mmCIF file of C-alpha atoms and ligand atoms in Angstrom:
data_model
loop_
_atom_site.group_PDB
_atom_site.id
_atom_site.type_symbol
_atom_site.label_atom_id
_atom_site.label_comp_id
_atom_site.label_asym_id
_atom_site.label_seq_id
_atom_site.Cartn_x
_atom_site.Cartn_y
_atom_site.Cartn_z
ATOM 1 C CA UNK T 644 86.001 -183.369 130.984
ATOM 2 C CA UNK T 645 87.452 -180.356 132.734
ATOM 3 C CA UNK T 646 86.325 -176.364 132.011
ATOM 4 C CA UNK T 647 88.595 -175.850 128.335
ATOM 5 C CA UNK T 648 91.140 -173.025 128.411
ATOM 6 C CA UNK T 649 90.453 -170.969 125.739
ATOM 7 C CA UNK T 650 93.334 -168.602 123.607
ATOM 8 C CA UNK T 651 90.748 -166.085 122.128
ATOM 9 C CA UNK T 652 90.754 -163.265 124.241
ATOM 10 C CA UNK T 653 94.331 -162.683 123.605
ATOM 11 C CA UNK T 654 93.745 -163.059 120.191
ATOM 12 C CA UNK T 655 94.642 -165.854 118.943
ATOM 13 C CA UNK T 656 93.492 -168.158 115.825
ATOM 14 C CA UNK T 657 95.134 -171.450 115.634
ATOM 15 C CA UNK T 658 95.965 -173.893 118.309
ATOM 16 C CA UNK T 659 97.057 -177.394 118.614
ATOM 17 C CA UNK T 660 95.786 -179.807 121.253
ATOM 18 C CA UNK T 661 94.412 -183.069 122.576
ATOM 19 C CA UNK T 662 90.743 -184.047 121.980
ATOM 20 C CA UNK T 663 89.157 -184.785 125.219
ATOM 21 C CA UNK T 664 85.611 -185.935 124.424
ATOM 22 C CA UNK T 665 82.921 -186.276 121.329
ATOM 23 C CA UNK T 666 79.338 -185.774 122.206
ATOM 24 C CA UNK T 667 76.166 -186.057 119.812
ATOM 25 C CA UNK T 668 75.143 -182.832 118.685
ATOM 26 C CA UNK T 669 71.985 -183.769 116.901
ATOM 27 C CA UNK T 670 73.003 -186.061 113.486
ATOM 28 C CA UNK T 671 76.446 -183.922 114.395
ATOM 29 C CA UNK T 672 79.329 -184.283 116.171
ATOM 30 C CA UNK T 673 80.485 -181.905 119.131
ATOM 31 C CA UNK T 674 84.248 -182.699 119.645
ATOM 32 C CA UNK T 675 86.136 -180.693 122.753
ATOM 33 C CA UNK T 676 89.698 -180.352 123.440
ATOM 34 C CA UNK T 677 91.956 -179.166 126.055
ATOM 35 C CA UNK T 678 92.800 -175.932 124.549
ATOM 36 C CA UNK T 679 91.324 -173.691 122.168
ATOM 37 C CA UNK T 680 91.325 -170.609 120.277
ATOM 38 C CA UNK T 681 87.588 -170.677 118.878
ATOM 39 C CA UNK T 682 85.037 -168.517 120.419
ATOM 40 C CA UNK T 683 81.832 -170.642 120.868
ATOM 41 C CA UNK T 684 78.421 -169.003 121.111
ATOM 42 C CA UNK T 685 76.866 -168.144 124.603
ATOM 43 C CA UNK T 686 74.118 -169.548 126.104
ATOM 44 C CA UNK T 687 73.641 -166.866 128.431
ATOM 45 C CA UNK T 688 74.090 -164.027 126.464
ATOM 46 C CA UNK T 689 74.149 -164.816 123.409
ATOM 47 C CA UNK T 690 76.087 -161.819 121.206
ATOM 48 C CA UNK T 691 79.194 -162.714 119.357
ATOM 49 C CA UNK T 692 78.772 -165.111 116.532
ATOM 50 C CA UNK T 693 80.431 -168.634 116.682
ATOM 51 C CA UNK T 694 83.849 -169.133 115.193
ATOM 52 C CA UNK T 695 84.355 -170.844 112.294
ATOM 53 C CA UNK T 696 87.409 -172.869 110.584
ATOM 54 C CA UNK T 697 88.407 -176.852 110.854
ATOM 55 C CA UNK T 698 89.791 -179.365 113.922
ATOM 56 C CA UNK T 699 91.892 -181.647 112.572
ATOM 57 C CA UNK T 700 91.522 -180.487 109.080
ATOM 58 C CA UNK T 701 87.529 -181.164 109.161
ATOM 59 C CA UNK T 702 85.272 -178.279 108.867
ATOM 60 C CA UNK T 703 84.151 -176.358 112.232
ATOM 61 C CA UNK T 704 80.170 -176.037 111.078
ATOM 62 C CA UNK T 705 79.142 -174.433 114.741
ATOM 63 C CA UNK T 706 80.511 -173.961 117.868
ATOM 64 C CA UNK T 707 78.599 -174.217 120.979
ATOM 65 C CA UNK T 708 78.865 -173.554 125.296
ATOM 66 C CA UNK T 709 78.614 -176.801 126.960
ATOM 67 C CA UNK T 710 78.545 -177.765 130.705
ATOM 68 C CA UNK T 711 78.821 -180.615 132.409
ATOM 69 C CA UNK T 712 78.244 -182.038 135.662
ATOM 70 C CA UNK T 713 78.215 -185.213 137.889
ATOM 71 C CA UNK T 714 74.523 -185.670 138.267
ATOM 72 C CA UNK T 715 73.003 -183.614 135.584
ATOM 73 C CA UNK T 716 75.431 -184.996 132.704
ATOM 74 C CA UNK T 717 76.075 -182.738 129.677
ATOM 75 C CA UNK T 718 73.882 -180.091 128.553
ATOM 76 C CA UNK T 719 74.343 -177.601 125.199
ATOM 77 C CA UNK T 720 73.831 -173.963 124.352
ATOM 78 C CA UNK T 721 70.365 -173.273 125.405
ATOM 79 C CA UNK T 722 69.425 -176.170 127.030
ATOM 80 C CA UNK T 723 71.823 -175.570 130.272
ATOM 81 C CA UNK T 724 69.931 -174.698 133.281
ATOM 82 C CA UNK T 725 72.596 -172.034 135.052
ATOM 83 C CA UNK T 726 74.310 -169.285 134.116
ATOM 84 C CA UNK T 727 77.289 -168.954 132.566
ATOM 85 C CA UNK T 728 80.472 -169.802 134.722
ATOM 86 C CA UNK T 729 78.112 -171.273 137.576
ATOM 87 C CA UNK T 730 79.746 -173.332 140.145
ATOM 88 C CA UNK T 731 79.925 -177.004 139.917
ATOM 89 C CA UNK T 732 79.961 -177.324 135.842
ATOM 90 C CA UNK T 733 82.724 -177.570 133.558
ATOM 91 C CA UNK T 734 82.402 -175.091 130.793
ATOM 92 C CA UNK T 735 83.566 -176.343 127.437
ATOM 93 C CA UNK T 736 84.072 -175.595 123.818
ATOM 94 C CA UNK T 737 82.102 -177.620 122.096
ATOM 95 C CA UNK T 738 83.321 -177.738 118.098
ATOM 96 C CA UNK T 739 80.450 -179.670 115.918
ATOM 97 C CA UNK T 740 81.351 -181.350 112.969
ATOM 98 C CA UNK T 741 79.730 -184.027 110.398
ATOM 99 C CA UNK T 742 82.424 -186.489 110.937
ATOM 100 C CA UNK T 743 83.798 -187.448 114.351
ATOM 101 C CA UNK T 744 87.642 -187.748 115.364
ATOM 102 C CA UNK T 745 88.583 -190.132 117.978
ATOM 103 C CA UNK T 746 89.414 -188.983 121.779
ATOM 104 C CA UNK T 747 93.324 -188.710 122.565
ATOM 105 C CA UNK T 748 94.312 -187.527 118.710
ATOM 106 C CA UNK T 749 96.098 -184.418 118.791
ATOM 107 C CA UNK T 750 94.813 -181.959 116.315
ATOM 108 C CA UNK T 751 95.232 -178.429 114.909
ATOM 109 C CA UNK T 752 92.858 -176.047 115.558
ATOM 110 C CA UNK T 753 92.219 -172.835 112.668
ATOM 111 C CA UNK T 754 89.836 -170.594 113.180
ATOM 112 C CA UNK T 755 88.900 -168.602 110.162
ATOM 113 C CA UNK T 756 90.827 -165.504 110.771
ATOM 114 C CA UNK T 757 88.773 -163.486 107.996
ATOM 115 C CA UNK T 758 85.268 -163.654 109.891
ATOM 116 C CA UNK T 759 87.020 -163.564 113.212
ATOM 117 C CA UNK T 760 88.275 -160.039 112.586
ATOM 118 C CA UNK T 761 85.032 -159.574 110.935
ATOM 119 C CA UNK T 762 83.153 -160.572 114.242
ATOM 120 C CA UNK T 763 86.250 -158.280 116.394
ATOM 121 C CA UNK T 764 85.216 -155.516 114.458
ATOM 122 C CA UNK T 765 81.820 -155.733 114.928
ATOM 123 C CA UNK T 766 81.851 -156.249 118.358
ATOM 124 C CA UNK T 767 84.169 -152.988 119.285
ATOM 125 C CA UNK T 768 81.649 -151.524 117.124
ATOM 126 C CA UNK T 769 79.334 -152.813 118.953
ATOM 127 C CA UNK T 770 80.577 -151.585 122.600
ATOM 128 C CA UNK T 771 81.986 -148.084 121.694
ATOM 129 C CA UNK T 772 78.088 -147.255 119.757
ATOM 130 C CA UNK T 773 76.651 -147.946 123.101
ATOM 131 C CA UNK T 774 78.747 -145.596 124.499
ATOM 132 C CA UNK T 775 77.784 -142.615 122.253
ATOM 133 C CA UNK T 776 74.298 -143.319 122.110
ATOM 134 C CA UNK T 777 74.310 -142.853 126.232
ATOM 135 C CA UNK T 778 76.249 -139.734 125.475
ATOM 136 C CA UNK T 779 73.681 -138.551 122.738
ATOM 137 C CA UNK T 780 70.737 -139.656 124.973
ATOM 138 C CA UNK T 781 71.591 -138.089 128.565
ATOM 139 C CA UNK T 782 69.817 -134.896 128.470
ATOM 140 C CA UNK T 783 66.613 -137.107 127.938
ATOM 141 C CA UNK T 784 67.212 -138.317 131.562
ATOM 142 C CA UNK T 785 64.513 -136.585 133.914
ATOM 143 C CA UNK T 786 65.622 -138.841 137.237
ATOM 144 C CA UNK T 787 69.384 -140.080 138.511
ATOM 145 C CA UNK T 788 70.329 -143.193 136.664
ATOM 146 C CA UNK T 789 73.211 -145.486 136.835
ATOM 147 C CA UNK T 790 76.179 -144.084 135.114
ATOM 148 C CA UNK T 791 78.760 -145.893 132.180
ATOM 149 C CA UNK T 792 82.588 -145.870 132.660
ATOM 150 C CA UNK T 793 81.904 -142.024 131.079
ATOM 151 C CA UNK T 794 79.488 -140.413 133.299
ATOM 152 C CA UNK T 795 76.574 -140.696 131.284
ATOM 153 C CA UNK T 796 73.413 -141.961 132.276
ATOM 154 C CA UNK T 797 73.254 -145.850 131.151
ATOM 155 C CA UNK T 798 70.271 -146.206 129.147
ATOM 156 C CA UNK T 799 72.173 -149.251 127.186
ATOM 157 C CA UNK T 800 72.444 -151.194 130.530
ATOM 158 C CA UNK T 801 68.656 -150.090 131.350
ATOM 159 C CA UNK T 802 66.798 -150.338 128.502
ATOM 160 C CA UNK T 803 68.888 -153.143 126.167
ATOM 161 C CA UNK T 804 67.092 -156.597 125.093
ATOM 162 C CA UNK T 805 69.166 -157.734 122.661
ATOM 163 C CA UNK T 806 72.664 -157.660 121.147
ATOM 164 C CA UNK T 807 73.801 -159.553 117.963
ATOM 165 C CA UNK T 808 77.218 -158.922 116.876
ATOM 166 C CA UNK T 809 77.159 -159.504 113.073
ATOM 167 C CA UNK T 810 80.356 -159.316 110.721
ATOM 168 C CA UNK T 811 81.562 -155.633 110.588
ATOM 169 C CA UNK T 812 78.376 -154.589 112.601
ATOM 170 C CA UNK T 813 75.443 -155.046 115.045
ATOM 171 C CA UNK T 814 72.346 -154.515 116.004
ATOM 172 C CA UNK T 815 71.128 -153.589 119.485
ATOM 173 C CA UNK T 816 67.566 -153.935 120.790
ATOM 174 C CA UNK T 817 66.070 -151.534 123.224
ATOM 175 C CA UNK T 818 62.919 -151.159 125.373
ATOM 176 C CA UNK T 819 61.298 -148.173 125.912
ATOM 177 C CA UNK T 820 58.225 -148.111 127.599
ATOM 178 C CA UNK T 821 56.620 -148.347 131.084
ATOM 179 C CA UNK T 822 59.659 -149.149 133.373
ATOM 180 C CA UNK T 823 62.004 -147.467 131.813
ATOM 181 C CA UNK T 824 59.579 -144.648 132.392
ATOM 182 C CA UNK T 825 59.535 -145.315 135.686
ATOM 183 C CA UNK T 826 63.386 -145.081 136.011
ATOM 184 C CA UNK T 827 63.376 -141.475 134.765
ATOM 185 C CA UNK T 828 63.265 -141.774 130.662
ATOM 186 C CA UNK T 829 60.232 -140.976 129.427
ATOM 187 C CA UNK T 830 61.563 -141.268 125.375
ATOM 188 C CA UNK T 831 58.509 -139.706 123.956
ATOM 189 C CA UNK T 832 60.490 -136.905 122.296
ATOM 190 C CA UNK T 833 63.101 -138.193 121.232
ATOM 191 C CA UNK T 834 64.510 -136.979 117.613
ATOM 192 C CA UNK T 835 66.461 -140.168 116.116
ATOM 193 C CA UNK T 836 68.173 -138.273 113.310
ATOM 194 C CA UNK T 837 69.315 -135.933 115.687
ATOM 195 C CA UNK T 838 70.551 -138.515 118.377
ATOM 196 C CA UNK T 839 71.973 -140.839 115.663
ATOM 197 C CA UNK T 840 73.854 -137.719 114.276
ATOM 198 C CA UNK T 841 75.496 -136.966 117.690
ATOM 199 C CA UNK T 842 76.335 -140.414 118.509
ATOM 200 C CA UNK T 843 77.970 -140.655 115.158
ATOM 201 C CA UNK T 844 79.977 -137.187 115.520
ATOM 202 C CA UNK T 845 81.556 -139.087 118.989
ATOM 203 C CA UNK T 846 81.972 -142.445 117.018
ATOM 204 C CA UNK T 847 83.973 -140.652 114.219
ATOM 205 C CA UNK T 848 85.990 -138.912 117.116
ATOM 206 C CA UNK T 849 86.756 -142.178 119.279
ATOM 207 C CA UNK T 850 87.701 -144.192 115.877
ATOM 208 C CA UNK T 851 90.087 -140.557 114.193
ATOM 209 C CA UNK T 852 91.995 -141.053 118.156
ATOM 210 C CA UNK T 853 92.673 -144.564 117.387
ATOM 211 C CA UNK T 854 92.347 -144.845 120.886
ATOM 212 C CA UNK T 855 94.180 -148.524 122.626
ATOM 213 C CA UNK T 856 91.754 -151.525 123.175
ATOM 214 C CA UNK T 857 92.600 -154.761 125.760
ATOM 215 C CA UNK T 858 90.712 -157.331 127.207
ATOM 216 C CA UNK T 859 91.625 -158.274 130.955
ATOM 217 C CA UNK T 860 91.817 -161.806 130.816
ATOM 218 C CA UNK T 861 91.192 -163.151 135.101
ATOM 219 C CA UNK T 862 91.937 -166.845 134.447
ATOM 220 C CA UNK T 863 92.471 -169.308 131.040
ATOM 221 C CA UNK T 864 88.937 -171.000 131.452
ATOM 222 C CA UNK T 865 85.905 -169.960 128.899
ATOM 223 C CA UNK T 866 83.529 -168.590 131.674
ATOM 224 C CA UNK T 867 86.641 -166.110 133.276
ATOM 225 C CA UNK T 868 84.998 -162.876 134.064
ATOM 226 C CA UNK T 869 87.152 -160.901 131.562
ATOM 227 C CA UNK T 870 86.509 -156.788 130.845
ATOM 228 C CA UNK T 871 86.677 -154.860 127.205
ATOM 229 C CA UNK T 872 88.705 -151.548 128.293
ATOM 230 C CA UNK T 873 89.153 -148.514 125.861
ATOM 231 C CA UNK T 874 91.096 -145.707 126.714
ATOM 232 C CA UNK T 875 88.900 -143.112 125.330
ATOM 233 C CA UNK T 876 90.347 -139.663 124.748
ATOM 234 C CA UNK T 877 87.548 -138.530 127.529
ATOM 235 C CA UNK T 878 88.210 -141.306 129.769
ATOM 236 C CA UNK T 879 89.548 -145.366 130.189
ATOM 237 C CA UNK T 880 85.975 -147.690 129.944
ATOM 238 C CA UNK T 881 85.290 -150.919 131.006
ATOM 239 C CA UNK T 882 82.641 -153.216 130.063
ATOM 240 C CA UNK T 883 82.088 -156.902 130.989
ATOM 241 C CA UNK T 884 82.953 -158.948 127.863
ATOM 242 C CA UNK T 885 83.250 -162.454 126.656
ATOM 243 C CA UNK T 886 84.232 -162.032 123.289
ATOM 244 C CA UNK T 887 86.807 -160.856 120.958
ATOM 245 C CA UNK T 888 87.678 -157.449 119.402
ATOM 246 C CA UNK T 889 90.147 -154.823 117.948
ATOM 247 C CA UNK T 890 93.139 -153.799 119.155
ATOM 248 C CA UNK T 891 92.779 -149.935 118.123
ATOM 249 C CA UNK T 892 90.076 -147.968 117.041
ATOM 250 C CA UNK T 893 91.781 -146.859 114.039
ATOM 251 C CA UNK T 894 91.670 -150.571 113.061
ATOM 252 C CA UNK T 895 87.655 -149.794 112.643
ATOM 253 C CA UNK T 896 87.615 -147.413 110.067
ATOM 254 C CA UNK T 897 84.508 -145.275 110.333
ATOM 255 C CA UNK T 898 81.932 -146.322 112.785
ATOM 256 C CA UNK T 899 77.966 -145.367 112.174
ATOM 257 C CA UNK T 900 74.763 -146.389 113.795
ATOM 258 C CA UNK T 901 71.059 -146.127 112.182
ATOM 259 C CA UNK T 902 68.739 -145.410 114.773
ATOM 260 C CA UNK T 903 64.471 -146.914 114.145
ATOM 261 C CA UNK T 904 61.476 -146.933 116.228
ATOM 262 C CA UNK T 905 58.600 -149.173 116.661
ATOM 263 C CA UNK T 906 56.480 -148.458 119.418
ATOM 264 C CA UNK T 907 58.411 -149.477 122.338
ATOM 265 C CA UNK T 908 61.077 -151.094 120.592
ATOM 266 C CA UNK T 909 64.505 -148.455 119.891
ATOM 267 C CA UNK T 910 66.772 -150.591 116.905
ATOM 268 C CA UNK T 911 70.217 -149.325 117.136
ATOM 269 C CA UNK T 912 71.876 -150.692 113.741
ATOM 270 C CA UNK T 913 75.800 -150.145 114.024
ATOM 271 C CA UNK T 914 77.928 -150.359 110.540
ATOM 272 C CA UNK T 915 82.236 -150.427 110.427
ATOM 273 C CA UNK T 916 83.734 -149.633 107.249
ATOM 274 C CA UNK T 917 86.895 -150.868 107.125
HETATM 275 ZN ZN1 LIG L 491 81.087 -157.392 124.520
#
């Protein structure tokens, strides 16, 4: 099985192609074709949602990362051993369904477009809430830190442990605490109403500019290094990206985030309102 070209970062949500393999998933099935416009979970980091819809007319249940090689055979979500897009795997789609299709049958591929846009949504949310919470949060900064594609101090790139991109939302999972101390943010002072309010003043901005959203798209294969860019009324940003999103701000609605604190751990919770 070769690396599957997938059609999702430009967008799309049906397909038709060739089925190149079926592989146990559990009781399941995990059927992969040549091309296809589903967006499977990552393994590595794991934030966008799989697609769901039907292959062949049967219903997509999951949709998984899969990687193959020579000697090591196939492996599935978490239990690959290498990063994302390392050298010497083939990177594949893997669709799981109860009932298995037969390799060589050509079959149409429909994503559910609802929960996909859902999922977009979220995850534009999801990048441009980041953005304004570095704004909100960079006089906090008592040291020189690494800067995002706006000149502020990158305390979502420092301090993030999580990020789950839900429909029409997300939540983000920070770390406070002794080494991000260390790096110059000490975060015992910090007033979250006040820092949630700022962030959302920007959000409202960046979403009332309706402000263009791409994704550069290097090569066809899942594991392509591609890059979110939004050009920002301040600015054009980049940000590494593997999954889908909006193609205007405006699209979004209003954009808020909800800001809690336990001990160590900052919860950013980011809700579109379409
Ligand atoms: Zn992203």
């Amino acid at each position: 099985m070769n690396s599957t070209v997938v059609t999702f970062p430009d967008g799309h949500v049906t397909g038709r192609s060739e089925i190149v393999g079926v592989v146990p998933v559990g009781a399941r099935h995990g059927l992969v074709v040549a091309e296809t416009p589903f967006h499977p979970l990552d393994h590595t980091w794991p934030d966008q949602p799989a697609d769901l819809g039907t292959l062949g007319g049967l219903p997509v249940v999951d949709c998984v990362t899969g990687a193959w090689a020579e000697q090591e055979g196939l492996r599935l979500g978490p239990d690959i051993p290498v990063r994302r897009g390392a050298d010497g795997w083939e990177w594949l789609v893997v669709h799981v369904t109860e009932t298995p299709l037969p390799v060589g049958e050509t079959v149409d591929l429909v994503v559910d477009a609802g929960h996909r846009a859902a999922l977009s949504a979220g995850h534009t949310a999801c990048h441009l809430a980041a953005l304004a919470l570095n704004a909100a949060l960079a006089g906090h900064w008592r040291k020189e830190a690494a800067r995002d594609g706006l000149g502020h101090p990158d305390f979502d790139q420092a301090a993030i442990t999580s990020s789950r991109i839900t429909p029409d939302g997300s939540v983000d999972v920070y770390r406070l605490g002794k080494s991000l101390r260390k790096k110059g943010f000490p975060g015992d002072d910090l007033d979250l109403d006040r820092v949630a309010a700022d962030a959302n003043e920007r959000l409202a901005a960046w979403v009332a500019a309706g402000a263009p959203v791409r994704i550069d798209v290097p090569g066809r294969w899942l594991t392509a290094r591609r890059t979110w860019h939004c050009a920002l009324p301040e600015g054009e940003v980049s940000i590494p990206c593997g999954g889908t999103h909006v193609a205007r701000t405006s699209e979004l609605g209003s954009v808020t985030v909800a800001l809690s604190r336990e001990d160590a751990t900052l919860t950013m919770r980011t809700t579109v309102t379409r």
